[in-house]
Short mmCIF file of C-alpha atoms and ligand atoms in Angstrom, two decimals:
data_model
loop_
_atom_site.label_atom_id
_atom_site.label_comp_id
_atom_site.label_asym_id
_atom_site.label_seq_id
_atom_site.Cartn_x
_atom_site.Cartn_y
_atom_site.Cartn_z
CA MET J 289 0.00 0.00 0.00
CA GLU J 290 1.28 3.49 -0.90
CA PHE J 291 0.85 6.39 1.52
CA ASP J 292 1.05 10.12 0.98
CA THR J 293 1.74 10.58 4.67
CA ILE J 294 2.56 8.34 7.62
CA VAL J 295 2.21 9.62 11.18
CA ARG J 296 4.43 7.61 13.51
CA ASN J 297 5.02 7.38 17.28
CA GLY J 298 1.74 8.80 18.46
CA ILE J 299 -0.80 7.67 21.01
CA ILE J 300 -3.98 7.39 18.98
CA ALA J 301 -6.94 8.46 21.08
CA ASN J 302 -10.47 7.61 20.03
CA ALA J 303 -13.66 7.88 22.05
CA ASN J 304 -13.44 4.23 23.07
CA ASP J 305 -9.84 3.16 22.85
CA VAL J 306 -6.39 4.61 23.19
CA VAL J 307 -3.56 2.80 21.48
CA ALA J 308 0.18 3.42 21.24
CA GLY J 309 2.70 1.91 18.86
CA GLN J 310 0.57 2.20 15.74
CA ASP J 311 1.27 4.23 12.61
CA ILE J 312 -1.44 6.10 10.72
CA GLY J 313 -1.23 5.72 6.94
CA ILE J 314 -2.94 8.40 4.86
CA LYS J 315 -3.77 8.34 1.17
CA ASP J 316 -5.81 10.94 -0.75
CA GLY J 317 -6.89 12.68 2.43
CA VAL J 318 -8.26 9.57 4.07
CA VAL J 319 -6.85 7.29 6.77
CA THR J 320 -6.32 4.06 4.86
CA CYS J 321 -4.39 1.97 7.36
CA ILE J 322 -3.49 1.84 11.03
CA GLY J 323 -0.76 -0.66 11.81
CA THR J 324 2.77 -1.30 12.97
CA SER J 325 5.79 -0.24 10.91
CA LEU J 326 3.91 0.99 7.84
CA GLN J 327 6.22 1.15 4.81
CA ALA J 328 7.06 4.55 3.36
CA SER J 329 7.82 5.09 -0.31
CA ALA J 330 10.18 7.75 -1.66
CA SER J 331 7.33 10.26 -1.86
CA THR J 332 5.78 9.59 1.55
CA THR J 333 5.89 12.42 4.09
CA ILE J 334 6.70 11.18 7.60
CA ILE J 335 5.42 13.00 10.66
CA ASP J 336 6.90 12.03 14.01
CA ALA J 337 4.43 12.58 16.83
CA GLN J 338 7.19 11.87 19.39
CA GLY J 339 4.93 10.03 21.80
CA ALA J 340 2.20 12.66 21.90
CA TYR J 341 -1.54 12.16 21.81
CA ILE J 342 -3.17 12.20 18.39
CA THR J 343 -6.86 13.05 18.57
CA PRO J 344 -9.36 13.34 15.72
CA GLY J 345 -9.70 16.84 14.29
CA GLY J 346 -12.15 18.72 16.48
CA VAL J 347 -15.75 19.06 15.37
CA ASP J 348 -17.23 22.30 16.66
CA SER J 349 -20.94 21.96 16.06
CA HIS J 350 -22.04 25.36 17.38
CA VAL J 351 -20.36 28.35 15.77
CA HIS J 352 -21.76 31.71 14.65
CA LEU J 353 -20.04 33.31 11.67
CA GLN J 354 -21.13 36.40 9.74
CA GLN J 355 -24.70 36.24 10.95
CA ARG J 356 -26.76 39.15 9.72
CA ASN J 357 -27.77 40.01 13.28
CA ALA J 358 -24.10 40.25 14.43
CA PRO J 359 -22.47 43.23 12.75
CA THR J 360 -18.87 42.76 13.89
CA GLY J 361 -16.62 39.76 14.27
CA ASP J 362 -15.30 36.81 12.39
CA THR J 363 -16.04 35.99 8.80
CA TRP J 364 -16.17 32.42 7.58
CA GLU J 365 -12.57 32.95 6.55
CA THR J 366 -11.16 34.25 9.83
CA GLY J 367 -13.37 32.08 12.02
CA THR J 368 -12.43 28.83 10.31
CA ARG J 369 -8.76 29.83 10.27
CA SER J 370 -8.98 30.39 14.00
CA ALA J 371 -10.62 26.96 14.31
CA VAL J 372 -7.74 25.04 12.72
CA CYS J 373 -5.18 26.95 14.79
CA GLY J 374 -6.91 25.45 17.82
CA GLY J 375 -7.18 21.88 16.56
CA THR J 376 -10.65 22.01 15.01
CA THR J 377 -11.13 20.76 11.45
CA THR J 378 -14.91 20.96 11.09
CA VAL J 379 -17.34 23.67 12.14
CA ILE J 380 -21.09 23.80 11.77
CA ALA J 381 -22.34 27.38 11.68
CA PHE J 382 -25.77 28.91 11.26
CA ALA J 383 -27.85 30.34 8.45
CA SER J 384 -30.40 32.49 10.24
CA GLN J 385 -33.90 33.24 9.01
CA ARG J 386 -35.27 36.71 9.74
CA ARG J 387 -38.93 36.91 10.72
CA GLN J 388 -39.83 38.55 7.44
CA ASP J 389 -38.17 35.88 5.29
CA GLU J 390 -41.03 33.96 3.71
CA SER J 391 -38.71 31.37 2.25
CA ILE J 392 -35.53 29.91 3.71
CA ILE J 393 -34.10 28.99 0.30
CA PRO J 394 -32.54 32.42 -0.35
CA VAL J 395 -31.36 32.62 3.27
CA VAL J 396 -29.39 29.43 2.94
CA ALA J 397 -28.09 30.48 -0.47
CA GLU J 398 -26.84 33.74 1.00
CA TYR J 399 -24.93 32.09 3.87
CA SER J 400 -23.58 29.37 1.58
CA ALA J 401 -22.20 32.03 -0.75
CA LEU J 402 -20.42 33.73 2.16
CA ALA J 403 -18.76 30.46 3.12
CA GLU J 404 -18.00 29.03 -0.30
CA SER J 405 -14.25 28.98 -1.16
CA ASN J 406 -13.41 31.02 1.95
CA CYS J 407 -13.05 28.40 4.64
CA ALA J 408 -9.90 27.07 6.25
CA CYS J 409 -11.67 23.98 7.62
CA ASP J 410 -14.56 21.84 6.49
CA TYR J 411 -17.99 23.19 7.34
CA GLY J 412 -21.64 22.40 7.53
CA ILE J 413 -24.66 24.65 7.97
CA HIS J 414 -27.51 24.54 10.51
CA LEU J 415 -30.69 26.53 10.04
CA ILE J 416 -32.13 28.91 12.62
CA LEU J 417 -35.90 29.02 12.17
CA THR J 418 -37.65 32.15 13.43
CA ASN J 419 -40.83 32.12 11.34
CA PRO J 420 -41.88 28.53 10.72
CA THR J 421 -44.71 28.99 8.23
CA ARG J 422 -46.61 25.94 6.99
CA ASP J 423 -44.88 26.10 3.63
CA ILE J 424 -41.43 26.34 5.14
CA VAL J 425 -42.02 23.48 7.54
CA ARG J 426 -43.75 21.17 5.08
CA LYS J 427 -42.18 22.03 1.74
CA GLU J 428 -38.82 23.63 2.40
CA LEU J 429 -37.39 21.59 5.27
CA PRO J 430 -37.30 18.46 3.07
CA LEU J 431 -35.27 20.47 0.54
CA MET J 432 -32.86 21.41 3.32
CA VAL J 433 -32.31 17.76 4.12
CA GLU J 434 -31.58 17.08 0.45
CA ALA J 435 -29.00 19.87 0.55
CA GLY J 436 -27.30 18.33 3.58
CA ILE J 437 -28.70 20.69 6.20
CA THR J 438 -30.03 18.15 8.66
CA SER J 439 -30.44 20.28 11.78
CA VAL J 440 -32.35 23.30 12.98
CA LYS J 441 -31.92 25.58 15.97
CA LEU J 442 -34.98 26.93 17.76
CA TYR J 443 -35.01 29.73 20.31
CA MET J 444 -37.32 30.00 23.31
CA THR J 445 -36.09 33.53 24.05
CA TYR J 446 -34.86 36.77 22.37
CA ASP J 447 -37.62 38.89 20.86
CA PRO J 448 -36.47 38.61 17.24
CA LEU J 449 -35.97 34.83 17.43
CA LYS J 450 -38.31 33.37 20.02
CA LEU J 451 -40.85 30.69 19.08
CA ARG J 452 -44.01 29.82 20.95
CA ASP J 453 -44.38 26.28 22.28
CA ARG J 454 -46.97 25.57 19.58
CA GLU J 455 -44.51 26.62 16.87
CA ILE J 456 -41.87 24.35 18.36
CA LEU J 457 -44.34 21.46 18.39
CA ASP J 458 -45.23 22.05 14.73
CA ILE J 459 -41.56 22.04 13.79
CA MET J 460 -40.99 18.86 15.79
CA VAL J 461 -43.56 17.03 13.65
CA ALA J 462 -41.45 17.79 10.59
CA THR J 463 -37.98 17.28 12.10
CA ARG J 464 -39.07 13.93 13.55
CA SER J 465 -40.23 12.57 10.23
CA LEU J 466 -37.29 14.07 8.32
CA GLY J 467 -34.69 12.79 10.78
CA MET J 468 -33.40 16.31 11.46
CA THR J 469 -31.59 17.13 14.69
CA THR J 470 -33.47 19.80 16.63
CA MET J 471 -31.35 22.14 18.76
CA VAL J 472 -33.09 24.22 21.42
CA HIS J 473 -31.94 27.42 23.16
CA ALA J 474 -33.85 27.06 26.40
CA GLU J 475 -34.44 30.10 28.60
CA ASN J 476 -37.78 31.37 29.87
CA HIS J 477 -38.38 34.57 27.94
CA ASP J 478 -41.09 36.10 30.10
CA MET J 479 -39.14 35.68 33.33
CA ILE J 480 -36.14 37.38 31.74
CA GLU J 481 -38.19 40.20 30.21
CA LEU J 482 -39.83 41.02 33.53
CA ILE J 483 -36.52 41.00 35.41
CA ILE J 484 -34.83 43.22 32.82
CA GLU J 485 -37.65 45.77 33.03
CA THR J 486 -37.50 45.99 36.80
CA LEU J 487 -33.69 46.11 36.86
CA GLU J 488 -33.86 49.04 34.44
CA GLU J 489 -36.38 50.84 36.61
CA ARG J 490 -33.99 50.43 39.50
CA GLY J 491 -31.02 51.69 37.49
CA GLN J 492 -29.27 48.33 37.68
CA THR J 493 -27.93 48.23 34.15
CA ASP J 494 -24.21 47.42 34.52
CA PRO J 495 -22.98 44.34 32.61
CA TYR J 496 -23.12 42.28 35.81
CA TYR J 497 -26.92 42.59 35.87
CA HIS J 498 -27.05 40.66 32.61
CA ALA J 499 -26.35 37.57 34.73
CA VAL J 500 -28.91 38.61 37.34
CA SER J 501 -31.52 38.99 34.60
CA ARG J 502 -31.16 35.39 33.41
CA PRO J 503 -31.20 33.25 36.56
CA GLN J 504 -30.63 29.52 36.54
CA ILE J 505 -34.31 28.88 37.12
CA ALA J 506 -35.13 30.51 33.76
CA GLU J 507 -32.85 28.00 32.05
CA ALA J 508 -34.02 25.07 34.15
CA GLU J 509 -37.72 25.76 33.51
CA ALA J 510 -37.29 26.13 29.76
CA THR J 511 -35.07 23.06 29.60
CA TYR J 512 -37.70 20.94 31.32
CA ARG J 513 -40.40 22.41 29.08
CA ALA J 514 -38.37 21.62 25.96
CA ILE J 515 -37.88 18.07 27.21
CA SER J 516 -41.64 17.78 27.76
CA LEU J 517 -42.40 19.03 24.25
CA SER J 518 -39.89 16.51 22.91
CA GLU J 519 -41.38 13.70 24.96
CA LEU J 520 -44.89 14.47 23.73
CA MET J 521 -43.73 14.47 20.11
CA ASP J 522 -41.14 11.66 20.41
CA THR J 523 -38.71 14.03 18.71
CA PRO J 524 -35.02 14.01 19.71
CA ILE J 525 -33.60 17.36 20.82
CA LEU J 526 -30.25 18.74 21.84
CA LEU J 527 -30.26 21.41 24.53
CA VAL J 528 -27.53 23.82 23.46
CA HIS J 529 -25.08 25.71 25.69
CA VAL J 530 -26.27 24.30 29.01
CA SER J 531 -24.84 26.30 31.90
CA SER J 532 -26.70 25.29 35.00
CA MET J 533 -26.82 22.36 37.35
CA VAL J 534 -30.59 21.95 37.47
CA ALA J 535 -30.89 22.08 33.68
CA ALA J 536 -28.22 19.38 33.45
CA LYS J 537 -30.14 17.33 36.00
CA HIS J 538 -33.33 17.55 33.93
CA ILE J 539 -31.36 16.30 30.92
CA ARG J 540 -29.82 13.47 32.93
CA ASP J 541 -33.20 12.40 34.32
CA ALA J 542 -34.67 12.34 30.81
CA GLN J 543 -31.74 10.25 29.58
CA THR J 544 -32.21 7.84 32.47
CA ARG J 545 -35.77 7.40 31.21
CA LEU J 546 -34.25 6.63 27.77
CA LEU J 547 -35.78 9.71 26.14
CA PRO J 548 -33.81 10.98 23.11
CA ILE J 549 -32.52 14.05 24.96
CA TYR J 550 -29.01 15.35 24.35
CA GLY J 551 -27.04 18.16 25.93
CA GLU J 552 -24.22 20.49 24.97
CA THR J 553 -22.00 22.68 27.12
CA CYS J 554 -19.28 25.17 26.27
CA PRO J 555 -15.79 26.10 27.52
CA HIS J 556 -16.94 29.24 29.35
CA TYR J 557 -19.32 27.25 31.54
CA LEU J 558 -16.40 25.09 32.66
CA TYR J 559 -14.03 27.94 33.46
CA LEU J 560 -15.64 31.34 33.96
CA LEU J 561 -17.91 32.76 36.67
CA SER J 562 -20.22 35.77 36.70
CA ASP J 563 -17.70 37.88 38.64
CA LYS J 564 -16.10 38.33 35.20
CA LEU J 565 -19.03 40.59 34.37
CA ARG J 566 -17.87 43.11 36.92
CA GLY J 567 -14.71 45.05 36.25
CA GLU J 568 -13.62 48.53 35.40
CA HIS J 569 -14.18 50.37 32.15
CA PHE J 570 -17.08 48.26 30.97
CA GLU J 571 -14.72 45.25 30.70
CA GLY J 572 -17.48 43.00 32.02
CA ALA J 573 -19.25 43.36 28.69
CA LYS J 574 -16.63 41.06 27.20
CA CYS J 575 -18.15 38.15 29.10
CA VAL J 576 -21.82 38.77 28.35
CA CYS J 577 -23.34 35.65 26.86
CA SER J 578 -26.60 33.76 27.20
CA PRO J 579 -27.18 31.76 29.25
CA PRO J 580 -24.90 33.87 31.42
CA LEU J 581 -21.85 32.80 33.37
CA ARG J 582 -22.96 31.34 36.69
CA GLU J 583 -22.14 32.28 40.24
CA LYS J 584 -20.19 29.62 42.07
CA PRO J 585 -17.28 27.22 41.62
CA GLU J 586 -19.80 24.40 42.27
CA ASP J 587 -21.57 25.46 39.08
CA LEU J 588 -18.37 24.91 37.09
CA GLN J 589 -17.74 21.60 38.82
CA ALA J 590 -21.27 20.44 37.97
CA MET J 591 -20.58 21.10 34.29
CA TRP J 592 -17.31 19.11 34.41
CA THR J 593 -19.15 16.26 36.09
CA ALA J 594 -21.81 16.30 33.40
CA VAL J 595 -19.10 16.11 30.72
CA ALA J 596 -17.46 13.19 32.48
CA ASN J 597 -20.64 11.21 33.21
CA GLY J 598 -21.99 11.51 29.67
CA THR J 599 -24.89 13.89 30.31
CA PHE J 600 -23.36 16.25 27.78
CA THR J 601 -23.23 14.69 24.37
CA THR J 602 -21.27 17.51 22.77
CA PHE J 603 -18.89 20.27 23.75
CA SER J 604 -19.01 23.31 21.47
CA SER J 605 -17.52 26.78 21.52
CA ASP J 606 -20.73 28.71 20.77
CA HIS J 607 -18.21 31.05 19.13
CA ALA J 608 -20.43 34.13 18.88
CA PRO J 609 -17.91 36.80 18.20
CA SER J 610 -18.53 40.48 18.65
CA LYS J 611 -15.58 42.80 18.86
CA PHE J 612 -15.36 44.84 22.02
CA ASN J 613 -14.35 48.17 20.57
CA ALA J 614 -16.16 48.50 17.26
CA GLU J 615 -19.44 49.93 16.07
CA GLY J 616 -22.11 47.38 16.94
CA GLY J 617 -19.62 45.55 19.17
CA LYS J 618 -19.80 45.06 22.94
CA ILE J 619 -19.24 48.77 23.40
CA ALA J 620 -22.73 49.34 21.94
CA GLY J 621 -23.89 48.71 25.49
CA LEU J 622 -22.24 51.94 26.60
CA VAL J 623 -24.80 54.60 25.71
CA HIS J 624 -23.56 58.17 26.23
CA GLY J 625 -21.15 56.83 28.83
CA LYS J 626 -23.84 54.85 30.66
CA ALA J 627 -23.79 51.05 30.77
CA VAL J 628 -26.96 49.40 29.43
CA PHE J 629 -26.44 45.65 29.58
CA LYS J 630 -29.49 44.99 27.41
CA LYS J 631 -27.70 46.56 24.45
CA ILE J 632 -24.54 44.48 24.71
CA PRO J 633 -24.40 41.89 21.91
CA ASN J 634 -24.44 38.44 23.49
CA GLY J 635 -21.82 35.79 22.94
CA LEU J 636 -18.14 35.00 23.42
CA PRO J 637 -15.37 34.15 20.97
CA GLY J 638 -13.85 30.72 21.57
CA VAL J 639 -13.50 28.55 18.48
CA GLU J 640 -9.70 28.46 18.85
CA THR J 641 -9.50 27.94 22.60
CA ARG J 642 -12.18 25.21 22.79
CA GLN J 643 -9.96 22.17 22.29
CA PRO J 644 -6.98 23.40 24.36
CA LEU J 645 -9.29 24.29 27.27
CA LEU J 646 -10.95 20.88 27.23
CA PHE J 647 -7.58 19.16 26.88
CA ALA J 648 -6.48 21.03 30.01
CA GLY J 649 -9.27 19.15 31.78
CA VAL J 650 -7.58 15.90 30.72
CA LEU J 651 -4.22 17.11 32.04
CA ASP J 652 -5.88 18.19 35.30
CA GLY J 653 -7.56 14.80 35.72
CA LYS J 654 -11.11 16.18 35.45
CA ILE J 655 -11.98 14.06 32.42
CA THR J 656 -10.31 11.26 30.48
CA ILE J 657 -8.80 11.60 27.03
CA GLN J 658 -11.65 9.39 25.81
CA ASP J 659 -14.18 11.86 27.25
CA PHE J 660 -12.31 14.62 25.44
CA VAL J 661 -12.57 12.87 22.09
CA ARG J 662 -16.16 11.74 22.64
CA VAL J 663 -17.67 15.17 23.32
CA SER J 664 -15.51 17.35 21.07
CA CYS J 665 -14.96 15.10 18.03
CA THR J 666 -16.92 11.86 17.79
CA ASN J 667 -20.35 12.71 19.19
CA PRO J 668 -20.80 16.00 17.35
CA ALA J 669 -20.00 14.15 14.12
CA LYS J 670 -22.52 11.39 14.88
CA LEU J 671 -25.19 13.74 16.19
CA TYR J 672 -25.11 15.89 13.07
CA GLY J 673 -24.62 13.25 10.40
CA LEU J 674 -20.94 13.81 9.55
CA THR J 675 -20.15 10.27 8.51
CA LYS J 676 -16.42 10.71 7.76
CA LYS J 677 -15.44 12.83 10.77
CA GLY J 678 -14.58 12.51 14.43
CA VAL J 679 -12.83 9.12 14.49
CA ILE J 680 -9.29 7.99 13.64
CA PHE J 681 -9.95 4.81 11.70
CA PRO J 682 -9.50 3.56 8.14
CA GLY J 683 -12.12 5.06 5.86
CA TYR J 684 -12.49 8.28 7.84
CA ASP J 685 -11.08 11.63 6.74
CA ALA J 686 -7.48 12.17 7.85
CA ASP J 687 -8.39 15.07 10.15
CA LEU J 688 -5.91 14.90 13.01
CA CYS J 689 -4.77 17.00 15.91
CA ILE J 690 -1.29 16.17 17.15
CA TRP J 691 -0.50 17.52 20.62
CA TYR J 692 2.88 18.07 22.24
CA PRO J 693 4.49 15.14 24.01
CA GLU J 694 4.26 15.52 27.78
CA GLY J 695 6.62 18.21 29.04
CA LYS J 696 7.75 19.24 25.55
CA MET J 697 5.79 22.46 25.25
CA ARG J 698 6.82 25.54 27.16
CA PRO J 699 3.75 26.53 29.25
CA PHE J 700 2.37 29.97 28.48
CA GLN J 701 -0.31 32.41 29.51
CA LEU J 702 -2.74 33.25 26.77
CA THR J 703 -2.98 36.75 25.36
CA ASN J 704 -5.29 37.76 22.56
CA ASP J 705 -2.47 38.47 20.11
CA MET J 706 -1.64 34.73 20.14
CA LEU J 707 -5.02 33.93 18.64
CA ASN J 708 -5.98 33.98 15.01
CA HIS J 709 -9.57 35.15 15.27
CA ASP J 710 -10.56 38.65 14.17
CA ILE J 711 -11.72 39.73 17.62
CA ASP J 712 -10.02 42.29 19.85
CA TYR J 713 -10.15 40.25 23.05
CA THR J 714 -10.43 36.76 24.49
CA PRO J 715 -12.42 35.95 27.65
CA PHE J 716 -9.61 33.52 28.50
CA ASP J 717 -6.92 36.18 28.65
CA GLY J 718 -4.25 35.15 31.17
CA THR J 719 -5.24 31.47 31.24
CA ALA J 720 -2.19 29.21 31.58
CA PHE J 721 -1.80 26.42 29.03
CA LYS J 722 0.45 23.37 29.34
CA ASN J 723 -0.45 21.99 25.93
CA TRP J 724 -1.83 23.22 22.62
CA PRO J 725 -2.26 21.57 19.23
CA ARG J 726 1.15 21.26 17.64
CA TYR J 727 -0.16 20.19 14.24
CA THR J 728 -3.62 20.25 12.77
CA MET J 729 -4.19 18.14 9.70
CA LEU J 730 -7.22 18.59 7.45
CA ARG J 731 -7.87 15.66 5.11
CA GLY J 732 -4.19 14.78 5.13
CA LYS J 733 -2.84 18.30 4.73
CA ILE J 734 -1.04 20.12 7.55
CA VAL J 735 -2.84 23.43 8.02
CA TRP J 736 -1.44 24.40 11.44
CA ASN J 737 2.19 23.89 12.45
CA ARG J 738 2.69 25.78 15.68
CA ASP J 739 6.49 25.66 15.62
CA GLU J 740 7.03 26.24 11.93
CA GLY J 741 4.85 28.82 10.29
CA GLY J 742 1.73 28.72 12.47
CA TYR J 743 -1.24 28.78 10.11
CA VAL J 744 0.01 27.18 6.89
CA GLY J 745 -3.26 26.48 5.11
CA VAL J 746 -4.97 28.59 2.49
CA LYS J 747 -8.51 29.84 2.30
CA GLY J 748 -10.61 27.38 0.42
CA ASP J 749 -8.94 24.32 1.99
CA GLY J 750 -12.26 23.68 3.72
CA ILE J 751 -15.18 22.22 1.82
CA TYR J 752 -18.92 22.15 2.40
CA LEU J 753 -20.07 18.97 4.11
CA LYS J 754 -23.40 17.68 2.95
CA ARG J 755 -24.65 16.04 6.11
CA ALA J 756 -26.71 12.88 6.49
CA ALA J 757 -29.30 12.21 9.17
CA SER J 758 -28.06 11.85 12.73
CA THR J 759 -26.82 8.39 13.62
CA LEU J 760 -27.22 9.22 17.31
CA ALA J 761 -30.51 11.07 17.77
CA LYS J 762 -33.52 9.05 16.67
CA PRO J 763 -37.16 8.87 17.71
CA LYS J 764 -37.86 6.06 20.17
CA ASN J 765 -41.44 5.26 19.20
CA VAL J 766 -42.44 5.72 22.79
CA PHE J 767 -45.45 7.94 23.41
CA VAL J 768 -47.10 9.57 26.41
CA ASN J 769 -50.49 7.93 25.73
CA GLU J 770 -52.48 6.51 22.81
CA TRP J 771 -52.12 9.75 20.82
CA ARG J 772 -49.53 9.75 18.03
CA PRO J 773 -47.87 12.78 16.45
CA PRO J 774 -48.81 13.29 12.79
CA MET J 775 -46.42 11.77 10.26
O1 URP K 169 -24.83 34.49 24.02
C1 URP K 169 -24.88 33.75 23.08
N1 URP K 169 -24.74 32.46 23.22
N2 URP K 169 -25.10 34.25 21.88
C2 URP K 169 -25.06 33.52 20.71
C3 URP K 169 -26.38 33.11 20.24
C4 URP K 169 -26.86 31.87 20.91
O2 URP K 169 -27.89 31.95 21.52
O3 URP K 169 -26.23 30.83 20.81
ZN1 ZN K 170 -40.38 40.11 24.63
ZN1 ZN K 171 -28.38 29.98 21.81
ZN1 ZN K 172 -24.94 30.03 19.85
#
C-alpha cells in the first residue's frame, strides 16, 4: 500500500480506545491503514508525533459566523482559520432566518455564498428558524435535508428569534419525520423580560446585571419544558449551551428514562464565573453571553461532572464573536457613557481555545482523554450526520490534531495576540496552558504547524459537508399515551 503521509510514534486516542505503537497511513486525504511499521515510499511524508496524543480533528458543532444580526466579528474565513489553529477541522455554523423571510431557500443560499471557497476547515450549515410557516415546515425543510442541512436551531427567548411552544411542536412534527436534529436554546423569555424591566427601573444596568436577569431557574424551567415538548412528540432534541446544574439534571433524568434528549456545554461554563461581568471600564461586557456565566465554583464543577458522566453529548464553543471596541460591538452597550447591559451583543469568541481548554481538563484529571474525544470530536460528528469525521480509523477523513508530548511544550499564559480570530479580546486572557495543538491536519494536509509557520493552510482548503441524518438522535417510538404525532 502506498501512503502520501505516515504519522508515527503517536498515542492514537479515540472515544473508546487509546492505542500506542501504531502508525497512521494516509492516502488521498483519508486514513487508509493503522498498523505497525507501515512502509514509506520515496514520496511519503513522515510526521513524528514523538509520543504525543493524536486526537481526531475537532468538530465544533455550534459556531456563529457572519450572521446578519451580528455586525462585527469573524467571517467564515477568519473564524475557520482560527478553528484550525486550535485543533478544530470541522465547524457547523448557522444560516439564520429573519422573521420577514417567507422562504428559507434564499437565506441558505446567501450564507452558503459567504462560506464558499473562503473556509480554512470543512464546514456544515444549521438553520435557525424564526418564522416557521406551513410552507417552510412542510415544503422547504425536506429540501434542506436534500442539501445536507439536517439540523435546525430553535429559540425560546430573544424577541427577534423566540418561538411559541406551539410553533416548536409544529416544527418537531417535521424534524421527527425528516430525521433532522433539533437544537433548542432554552431560557424562559417572560421571566427574563420582567426582570430586565425591573432592573432598568432600578437603574441596575451594569454588565453584571445581565447575569442577574437570566437566573438559573429561567434556564431550568425552559429546559424541562423543551424536554416535555420533545417527549410528547417523540422528537429528539439537543439542549444547546447548558450552563446550569438543574438544567443538566433535567437532561440526565430524561436520559435515564431513555428519552432521546441530548445536551451540549461550552468552555466558558467550565471555566468562567459571573464575577467576570464586573470590572472597570465596561470590561465586564466582554463576558456577556446567554445563558450567562454562573455564580459559584460548584456550578463549574457540575458542568465538568456532566461532561465526564456523559450527560453532555457535545462540547461546542458557541463562538459568537462580537468585537469589544467597534461599532455594533460590545461597546454598543455603553450609551452616552452609561452602561446598558441589554444593548450588549451576546456571545463569546472561543472557536480556537475550545480544544486546548478541554484538553487542560484531561491534564488536570477532570476528564479522560476518551471523554475529550467523545464530546468534542466523535459525538458532534454522529449527532449531526458527519459520517467521515470525528474518528481515527480507516475510511475516515485524515483530520488529526497532534498535541505536544508531555513536558515538551513551554507553558504559556494566553494573550489575545496569540489567537488567530478577528476579535479584539479573548475571555480567556491570562489562562495558563500546558499543551496546545502542535499540528492540525485537514484531510491529510497540515494546516497548522505551531512551531514552523503557524497557520500554513490557504482559504478554500475547507469544503462544504453535505450532512446525512443523525446516527445518534432518533425517535424512540415511545409515546405519552395513545395519541400519536402526525407523520
Ligand atoms: O450568548 C450567546 N450564546 N449568543 C449567541 C447566540 C446563541 O444563543 O447561541
Ligand atoms: Zn419580549
Ligand atoms: Zn443559543
Ligand atoms: Zn450560539
